[in-house]
């Protein structure tokens, strides 16, 4: 696939999302045009030859009579050949240590060669000093050494012991046998064997390990490809080809687009090269489209000469790998898609070269970033931070959950920690803890570096410009680079990974990586993103996230009925309450009796530490047990009592900052979901994060009616969406903004939205609608929504929502206390948006058409006046006596005035 990108302003390449789990292949054959995935890996093998890798632990004593401690698989194999393996192992000398392997041949008819690898101590586990899960790392090393030794023997197929953790075994072996050899002749290439799991049923773990290894190998391949082949354009072509096959959307944006976005920092770096800059925007939707994405930013400097501040020759050799951040973002997103993780990701990759051409940016130049900040260029070799800065600003368009940028940035990281760990800078303790634990499990460790104001002052110490691209003072280059990037981070959580120290491997530092670009820390990124899902899914059991209950506080809402007899000695619990009482061996009922039996509808009593799982149990009064439909009140009082109880219990636990609230169904899970979800929601979009009210996760307890629970949550989400639209201040929620929000919200749910502007309304002769809009500087907009849940020819239900985003009363000005709430005068429009989205999410088989006229009613110089005459769309003429009856002009099915002589109405 070849794309002509030079002469386009914006080139978008979108792919249909048809996600499939495909087997892992190794990328080993690339043409000179770029990277291609192929399975014919070259080399020669012995036909049908098979090898086996099994493990042995260190001996606890020097006594030769003590039995050798194999892995479980090793023991079975040794027994199958009547102990000959153990016999030969003892004869051949001391047992292999961790990182060593011993080969044996012809022990049985199935395997040509057996590699017995040392795994170190059998009792290895988490080492808090080393920040490492040593057992998993030993498995990676053992499987790697054994696989590589058998690869050298040209074994066609290598079967690998799981060593008790198939995922780590897959990672070690798949990383070890891979080597960059795309530009070698086929007959000179190292043979690539097939890898299979032996004597274990943990195929899920094996598959995950292969996916992680394939991701890191893809990053290694992209980074190892010479820079004259892997240009910005070539990288974009490869990204499109690799990701679109996995159902991931890729947009390729070129120089003209970056200029319209005012990305002055990014474009300044590209000026010295003949290769045009490219900006990639990658979108993976693994869950609902309206879920906020995690944004991954990868620095994509495909070659860094240092610009006019030219690097030394020995440094230039490795500068083809300076686009490691971009490679890791592509590889990570592909792996996430293959693993079908339920998360939304947005990848941003600025691609360019830093060359000393005639137009190259110069020390002393001032460039303007996307947010308007002026940057003094002190050193053109500090370019990656400029490339990333504009991407950080651009990321705010996606309202991200958090932002992670990955950059091969500063030599200081290698000077500080060598190749042992990636440097992490973050403003979030939670993100650091998650990625730290991810590194513990993958063996690819990270270390947190300071992000202090001390370094910020050094990068902003100029009276002439906003920021310096290097900063003042000696040393601390990596910290000052992070402080520089912090100036461009939109509000929210952010993490910066400086990977220059781990960019390449000498083949000795990590036993399962051969010499070349390392692709680190790709596997840690994948593990980190999977940790984000521990709150809402059961992926933790595959990704070693541990027991979520150890860190997440849980609360439980249970119901209790009002006693019919005031002198009753016991209360009536719900079925779930009875189960919990039995689980606590009667302690729950005992506590209720001590605290007083009488509980009215909505009363809440809290009990602590009665159960190991739930830190707090909220018992909520449900009123009388026999509540049902009340024809006088025209209400199902039983369901309303459930909503009230779920709401009261959830809100009380929310005030205690409980992170996860479990709610029993109370006999009707839909009503319970509605009450709880609406109660914990509050409009706080404009509050700083530190002052926002905690919103807990809600889950159904002790019931299988997940369908009813889901429907209740959808209904509550719809009402909360309407509340949010109505609560947004009118200077933000203008007609234009409302229309933009409607498009963003509804199009993600497969609903068509047409935006029609003032000229269209004039051609339709909507005199009543246009009359109201005359007094405002905001242009009127008319929205037409279409949802097709059944055959297109079926007649739709039409929903019309009045959309006056602010109603001052016009010339008949409202009182100040009335105007406070007039931002909510577009409630009809908000309800139509929310209702239509909920119908689409519930996939109801009905056709809906929504009509929303949007405008403001303001007392401008052109405002309509009492006594004016306006003509509606049906040619009926209205005379206005009171201006504030503006809804009647928006919704012309209603008559607004009595008959008047000479007029239609």
PDB file of C-alpha atoms in Angstrom, residues 117-318:
ATOM      1  CA  UNK A 117      17.619 -24.968  31.558  1.00  0.00           C
ATOM      2  CA  UNK A 118      18.456 -23.648  35.004  1.00  0.00           C
ATOM      3  CA  UNK A 119      15.687 -21.719  36.774  1.00  0.00           C
ATOM      4  CA  UNK A 120      17.570 -20.708  39.924  1.00  0.00           C
ATOM      5  CA  UNK A 121      15.955 -21.085  43.318  1.00  0.00           C
ATOM      6  CA  UNK A 122      12.587 -22.798  43.451  1.00  0.00           C
ATOM      7  CA  UNK A 123      11.308 -20.412  46.125  1.00  0.00           C
ATOM      8  CA  UNK A 124      11.910 -17.241  44.096  1.00  0.00           C
ATOM      9  CA  UNK A 125       9.116 -14.650  44.226  1.00  0.00           C
ATOM     10  CA  UNK A 126       8.665 -10.901  44.552  1.00  0.00           C
ATOM     11  CA  UNK A 127      11.838  -9.088  45.569  1.00  0.00           C
ATOM     12  CA  UNK A 128      10.911  -5.675  46.920  1.00  0.00           C
ATOM     13  CA  UNK A 129      14.510  -4.442  46.817  1.00  0.00           C
ATOM     14  CA  UNK A 130      14.947  -5.411  43.172  1.00  0.00           C
ATOM     15  CA  UNK A 131      11.352  -4.332  42.312  1.00  0.00           C
ATOM     16  CA  UNK A 132      11.061  -7.599  40.392  1.00  0.00           C
ATOM     17  CA  UNK A 133       8.959 -10.758  40.280  1.00  0.00           C
ATOM     18  CA  UNK A 134      12.031 -12.998  40.200  1.00  0.00           C
ATOM     19  CA  UNK A 135      10.168 -16.240  39.474  1.00  0.00           C
ATOM     20  CA  UNK A 136       8.651 -14.845  36.268  1.00  0.00           C
ATOM     21  CA  UNK A 137      11.958 -13.324  35.207  1.00  0.00           C
ATOM     22  CA  UNK A 138      13.712 -16.649  35.776  1.00  0.00           C
ATOM     23  CA  UNK A 139      11.079 -18.330  33.573  1.00  0.00           C
ATOM     24  CA  UNK A 140      11.685 -15.787  30.788  1.00  0.00           C
ATOM     25  CA  UNK A 141      15.420 -16.295  30.992  1.00  0.00           C
ATOM     26  CA  UNK A 142      15.155 -20.087  31.108  1.00  0.00           C
ATOM     27  CA  UNK A 143      12.744 -20.370  28.185  1.00  0.00           C
ATOM     28  CA  UNK A 144      14.839 -17.865  26.231  1.00  0.00           C
ATOM     29  CA  UNK A 145      18.158 -19.659  26.713  1.00  0.00           C
ATOM     30  CA  UNK A 146      16.666 -23.068  25.917  1.00  0.00           C
ATOM     31  CA  UNK A 147      14.826 -21.845  22.813  1.00  0.00           C
ATOM     32  CA  UNK A 148      17.883 -20.069  21.479  1.00  0.00           C
ATOM     33  CA  UNK A 149      20.119 -23.133  21.948  1.00  0.00           C
ATOM     34  CA  UNK A 150      17.615 -25.299  20.069  1.00  0.00           C
ATOM     35  CA  UNK A 151      17.246 -22.596  17.420  1.00  0.00           C
ATOM     36  CA  UNK A 152      20.988 -22.853  16.816  1.00  0.00           C
ATOM     37  CA  UNK A 153      20.423 -26.561  16.077  1.00  0.00           C
ATOM     38  CA  UNK A 154      17.795 -25.598  13.449  1.00  0.00           C
ATOM     39  CA  UNK A 155      14.949 -27.344  15.242  1.00  0.00           C
ATOM     40  CA  UNK A 156      11.828 -26.829  13.159  1.00  0.00           C
ATOM     41  CA  UNK A 157       9.503 -26.915  16.150  1.00  0.00           C
ATOM     42  CA  UNK A 158      10.337 -26.097  19.750  1.00  0.00           C
ATOM     43  CA  UNK A 159       7.978 -27.134  22.548  1.00  0.00           C
ATOM     44  CA  UNK A 160       8.362 -25.230  25.760  1.00  0.00           C
ATOM     45  CA  UNK A 161       7.580 -26.105  29.344  1.00  0.00           C
ATOM     46  CA  UNK A 162       5.209 -23.562  30.966  1.00  0.00           C
ATOM     47  CA  UNK A 163       7.466 -23.550  34.077  1.00  0.00           C
ATOM     48  CA  UNK A 164       4.317 -22.732  36.065  1.00  0.00           C
ATOM     49  CA  UNK A 165       3.586 -19.488  34.158  1.00  0.00           C
ATOM     50  CA  UNK A 166       2.919 -19.938  30.461  1.00  0.00           C
ATOM     51  CA  UNK A 167       2.732 -16.199  29.768  1.00  0.00           C
ATOM     52  CA  UNK A 168       6.308 -15.569  30.915  1.00  0.00           C
ATOM     53  CA  UNK A 169       7.556 -18.665  29.085  1.00  0.00           C
ATOM     54  CA  UNK A 170       5.996 -17.414  25.846  1.00  0.00           C
ATOM     55  CA  UNK A 171       7.512 -13.953  26.302  1.00  0.00           C
ATOM     56  CA  UNK A 172      11.032 -15.228  26.926  1.00  0.00           C
ATOM     57  CA  UNK A 173      11.132 -17.724  24.073  1.00  0.00           C
ATOM     58  CA  UNK A 174       9.477 -15.494  21.452  1.00  0.00           C
ATOM     59  CA  UNK A 175      11.695 -12.513  22.303  1.00  0.00           C
ATOM     60  CA  UNK A 176      14.857 -14.661  22.334  1.00  0.00           C
ATOM     61  CA  UNK A 177      14.534 -16.285  18.909  1.00  0.00           C
ATOM     62  CA  UNK A 178      13.702 -13.016  17.131  1.00  0.00           C
ATOM     63  CA  UNK A 179      16.431 -11.050  15.405  1.00  0.00           C
ATOM     64  CA  UNK A 180      16.337  -8.211  12.876  1.00  0.00           C
ATOM     65  CA  UNK A 181      17.443  -9.695   9.556  1.00  0.00           C
ATOM     66  CA  UNK A 182      15.098  -8.127   7.011  1.00  0.00           C
ATOM     67  CA  UNK A 183      17.915  -6.943   4.774  1.00  0.00           C
ATOM     68  CA  UNK A 184      19.833 -10.232   4.715  1.00  0.00           C
ATOM     69  CA  UNK A 185      19.561 -12.687   1.855  1.00  0.00           C
ATOM     70  CA  UNK A 186      17.128 -15.484   2.622  1.00  0.00           C
ATOM     71  CA  UNK A 187      19.786 -18.204   2.649  1.00  0.00           C
ATOM     72  CA  UNK A 188      21.880 -16.244   5.186  1.00  0.00           C
ATOM     73  CA  UNK A 189      19.123 -15.708   7.695  1.00  0.00           C
ATOM     74  CA  UNK A 190      18.865 -17.318  11.096  1.00  0.00           C
ATOM     75  CA  UNK A 191      16.169 -19.964  11.074  1.00  0.00           C
ATOM     76  CA  UNK A 192      12.961 -19.020  12.928  1.00  0.00           C
ATOM     77  CA  UNK A 193      11.351 -22.056  14.613  1.00  0.00           C
ATOM     78  CA  UNK A 194       7.716 -22.613  15.517  1.00  0.00           C
ATOM     79  CA  UNK A 195       7.068 -22.230  19.253  1.00  0.00           C
ATOM     80  CA  UNK A 196       4.445 -24.306  21.044  1.00  0.00           C
ATOM     81  CA  UNK A 197       3.328 -24.855  24.617  1.00  0.00           C
ATOM     82  CA  UNK A 198       4.072 -28.317  26.001  1.00  0.00           C
ATOM     83  CA  UNK A 199       2.129 -30.267  28.624  1.00  0.00           C
ATOM     84  CA  UNK A 200      -0.036 -27.380  29.913  1.00  0.00           C
ATOM     85  CA  UNK A 201      -3.581 -26.205  29.287  1.00  0.00           C
ATOM     86  CA  UNK A 202      -2.903 -22.512  30.000  1.00  0.00           C
ATOM     87  CA  UNK A 203      -3.327 -21.502  26.371  1.00  0.00           C
ATOM     88  CA  UNK A 204      -4.785 -18.147  27.390  1.00  0.00           C
ATOM     89  CA  UNK A 205      -1.595 -17.202  29.242  1.00  0.00           C
ATOM     90  CA  UNK A 206       0.514 -18.543  26.378  1.00  0.00           C
ATOM     91  CA  UNK A 207      -1.451 -16.491  23.846  1.00  0.00           C
ATOM     92  CA  UNK A 208      -1.138 -13.321  25.936  1.00  0.00           C
ATOM     93  CA  UNK A 209       2.598 -13.853  26.293  1.00  0.00           C
ATOM     94  CA  UNK A 210       3.014 -14.324  22.551  1.00  0.00           C
ATOM     95  CA  UNK A 211       1.005 -11.153  21.880  1.00  0.00           C
ATOM     96  CA  UNK A 212       3.183  -9.139  24.231  1.00  0.00           C
ATOM     97  CA  UNK A 213       6.358 -10.545  22.709  1.00  0.00           C
ATOM     98  CA  UNK A 214       5.067  -9.937  19.177  1.00  0.00           C
ATOM     99  CA  UNK A 215       4.348  -6.327  20.134  1.00  0.00           C
ATOM    100  CA  UNK A 216       7.862  -5.793  21.459  1.00  0.00           C
ATOM    101  CA  UNK A 217       9.337  -7.518  18.405  1.00  0.00           C
ATOM    102  CA  UNK A 218       7.307  -5.232  16.142  1.00  0.00           C
ATOM    103  CA  UNK A 219       8.680  -2.193  17.987  1.00  0.00           C
ATOM    104  CA  UNK A 220      12.205  -3.628  17.658  1.00  0.00           C
ATOM    105  CA  UNK A 221      11.700  -4.146  13.958  1.00  0.00           C
ATOM    106  CA  UNK A 222      10.435  -0.615  13.321  1.00  0.00           C
ATOM    107  CA  UNK A 223      13.289   0.861  15.367  1.00  0.00           C
ATOM    108  CA  UNK A 224      15.975  -1.309  13.737  1.00  0.00           C
ATOM    109  CA  UNK A 225      14.936  -0.479  10.169  1.00  0.00           C
ATOM    110  CA  UNK A 226      17.512   1.969   8.696  1.00  0.00           C
ATOM    111  CA  UNK A 227      16.418   5.592   8.608  1.00  0.00           C
ATOM    112  CA  UNK A 228      16.744   5.896   4.827  1.00  0.00           C
ATOM    113  CA  UNK A 229      14.034   3.210   4.589  1.00  0.00           C
ATOM    114  CA  UNK A 230      11.967   4.128   7.659  1.00  0.00           C
ATOM    115  CA  UNK A 231      11.227   7.751   6.742  1.00  0.00           C
ATOM    116  CA  UNK A 232       8.173   9.578   8.152  1.00  0.00           C
ATOM    117  CA  UNK A 233       6.202   8.665   5.037  1.00  0.00           C
ATOM    118  CA  UNK A 234       7.303   5.016   5.167  1.00  0.00           C
ATOM    119  CA  UNK A 235       6.477   4.780   8.872  1.00  0.00           C
ATOM    120  CA  UNK A 236       2.983   6.118   8.143  1.00  0.00           C
ATOM    121  CA  UNK A 237       2.494   3.553   5.371  1.00  0.00           C
ATOM    122  CA  UNK A 238       3.570   0.728   7.659  1.00  0.00           C
ATOM    123  CA  UNK A 239       1.375   1.957  10.518  1.00  0.00           C
ATOM    124  CA  UNK A 240      -1.642   2.006   8.213  1.00  0.00           C
ATOM    125  CA  UNK A 241      -0.927  -1.489   6.904  1.00  0.00           C
ATOM    126  CA  UNK A 242      -0.217  -3.009  10.336  1.00  0.00           C
ATOM    127  CA  UNK A 243      -3.064  -1.395  12.271  1.00  0.00           C
ATOM    128  CA  UNK A 244      -5.874  -1.470   9.741  1.00  0.00           C
ATOM    129  CA  UNK A 245      -5.541  -5.248   9.574  1.00  0.00           C
ATOM    130  CA  UNK A 246      -6.389  -5.269  13.269  1.00  0.00           C
ATOM    131  CA  UNK A 247      -9.513  -3.126  12.917  1.00  0.00           C
ATOM    132  CA  UNK A 248      -7.856   0.085  14.151  1.00  0.00           C
ATOM    133  CA  UNK A 249      -8.619   3.461  12.574  1.00  0.00           C
ATOM    134  CA  UNK A 250      -5.638   5.469  11.318  1.00  0.00           C
ATOM    135  CA  UNK A 251      -5.734   9.072  10.107  1.00  0.00           C
ATOM    136  CA  UNK A 252      -2.697  10.367   8.233  1.00  0.00           C
ATOM    137  CA  UNK A 253      -2.415  14.158   8.507  1.00  0.00           C
ATOM    138  CA  UNK A 254       0.222  16.025   6.596  1.00  0.00           C
ATOM    139  CA  UNK A 255       2.082  19.317   6.803  1.00  0.00           C
ATOM    140  CA  UNK A 256      -0.780  21.547   5.696  1.00  0.00           C
ATOM    141  CA  UNK A 257      -2.960  20.198   8.481  1.00  0.00           C
ATOM    142  CA  UNK A 258      -0.245  20.764  11.114  1.00  0.00           C
ATOM    143  CA  UNK A 259       0.087  24.350   9.890  1.00  0.00           C
ATOM    144  CA  UNK A 260      -3.646  24.964  10.311  1.00  0.00           C
ATOM    145  CA  UNK A 261      -3.338  23.605  13.866  1.00  0.00           C
ATOM    146  CA  UNK A 262      -0.474  26.072  14.545  1.00  0.00           C
ATOM    147  CA  UNK A 263       1.904  23.276  15.614  1.00  0.00           C
ATOM    148  CA  UNK A 264       4.905  25.586  15.440  1.00  0.00           C
ATOM    149  CA  UNK A 265       7.142  23.524  17.736  1.00  0.00           C
ATOM    150  CA  UNK A 266       6.636  20.286  15.763  1.00  0.00           C
ATOM    151  CA  UNK A 267       7.034  21.972  12.376  1.00  0.00           C
ATOM    152  CA  UNK A 268      10.202  23.807  13.407  1.00  0.00           C
ATOM    153  CA  UNK A 269      12.026  20.488  13.937  1.00  0.00           C
ATOM    154  CA  UNK A 270      11.029  19.239  10.471  1.00  0.00           C
ATOM    155  CA  UNK A 271      12.267  22.302   8.601  1.00  0.00           C
ATOM    156  CA  UNK A 272      15.819  21.032   8.063  1.00  0.00           C
ATOM    157  CA  UNK A 273      14.818  17.816   6.294  1.00  0.00           C
ATOM    158  CA  UNK A 274      13.635  17.084   2.756  1.00  0.00           C
ATOM    159  CA  UNK A 275      11.189  14.550   4.244  1.00  0.00           C
ATOM    160  CA  UNK A 276       7.774  16.152   4.919  1.00  0.00           C
ATOM    161  CA  UNK A 277       6.395  15.869   8.451  1.00  0.00           C
ATOM    162  CA  UNK A 278       3.379  13.639   9.090  1.00  0.00           C
ATOM    163  CA  UNK A 279       1.027  13.392  12.046  1.00  0.00           C
ATOM    164  CA  UNK A 280      -0.728  10.080  12.775  1.00  0.00           C
ATOM    165  CA  UNK A 281      -3.934   9.863  14.770  1.00  0.00           C
ATOM    166  CA  UNK A 282      -4.819   6.295  15.757  1.00  0.00           C
ATOM    167  CA  UNK A 283      -8.164   5.281  17.276  1.00  0.00           C
ATOM    168  CA  UNK A 284      -9.028   1.960  18.903  1.00  0.00           C
ATOM    169  CA  UNK A 285     -12.528   1.534  20.334  1.00  0.00           C
ATOM    170  CA  UNK A 286     -12.718  -1.491  22.613  1.00  0.00           C
ATOM    171  CA  UNK A 287     -15.738  -0.284  24.569  1.00  0.00           C
ATOM    172  CA  UNK A 288     -18.544   2.279  24.271  1.00  0.00           C
ATOM    173  CA  UNK A 289     -17.651   5.137  21.961  1.00  0.00           C
ATOM    174  CA  UNK A 290     -18.559   7.691  24.617  1.00  0.00           C
ATOM    175  CA  UNK A 291     -16.017   6.297  27.092  1.00  0.00           C
ATOM    176  CA  UNK A 292     -13.086   8.661  27.551  1.00  0.00           C
ATOM    177  CA  UNK A 293      -9.925   7.307  25.874  1.00  0.00           C
ATOM    178  CA  UNK A 294      -6.433   6.837  27.193  1.00  0.00           C
ATOM    179  CA  UNK A 295      -4.130   8.936  25.007  1.00  0.00           C
ATOM    180  CA  UNK A 296      -0.719   7.513  24.063  1.00  0.00           C
ATOM    181  CA  UNK A 297       1.754   9.932  22.476  1.00  0.00           C
ATOM    182  CA  UNK A 298       4.842   8.551  20.769  1.00  0.00           C
ATOM    183  CA  UNK A 299       7.700  10.767  19.667  1.00  0.00           C
ATOM    184  CA  UNK A 300       8.426   9.922  16.034  1.00  0.00           C
ATOM    185  CA  UNK A 301      11.761  11.481  15.077  1.00  0.00           C
ATOM    186  CA  UNK A 302      12.751   8.867  12.487  1.00  0.00           C
ATOM    187  CA  UNK A 303      16.322  10.174  12.447  1.00  0.00           C
ATOM    188  CA  UNK A 304      17.978  12.643  14.784  1.00  0.00           C
ATOM    189  CA  UNK A 305      21.240  14.127  13.563  1.00  0.00           C
ATOM    190  CA  UNK A 306      21.057  16.820  16.220  1.00  0.00           C
ATOM    191  CA  UNK A 307      20.286  19.431  13.572  1.00  0.00           C
ATOM    192  CA  UNK A 308      22.755  22.301  13.487  1.00  0.00           C
ATOM    193  CA  UNK A 309      24.005  21.138  16.918  1.00  0.00           C
ATOM    194  CA  UNK A 310      25.330  18.003  15.224  1.00  0.00           C
ATOM    195  CA  UNK A 311      25.828  14.837  17.271  1.00  0.00           C
ATOM    196  CA  UNK A 312      29.100  12.904  17.449  1.00  0.00           C
ATOM    197  CA  UNK A 313      29.521  10.058  14.905  1.00  0.00           C
ATOM    198  CA  UNK A 314      29.313   7.320  17.567  1.00  0.00           C
ATOM    199  CA  UNK A 315      25.969   8.743  18.682  1.00  0.00           C
ATOM    200  CA  UNK A 316      24.548   8.970  15.160  1.00  0.00           C
ATOM    201  CA  UNK A 317      24.752   5.190  14.700  1.00  0.00           C
ATOM    202  CA  UNK A 318      21.794   4.550  16.999  1.00  0.00           C
TER     203      UNK A 318
END
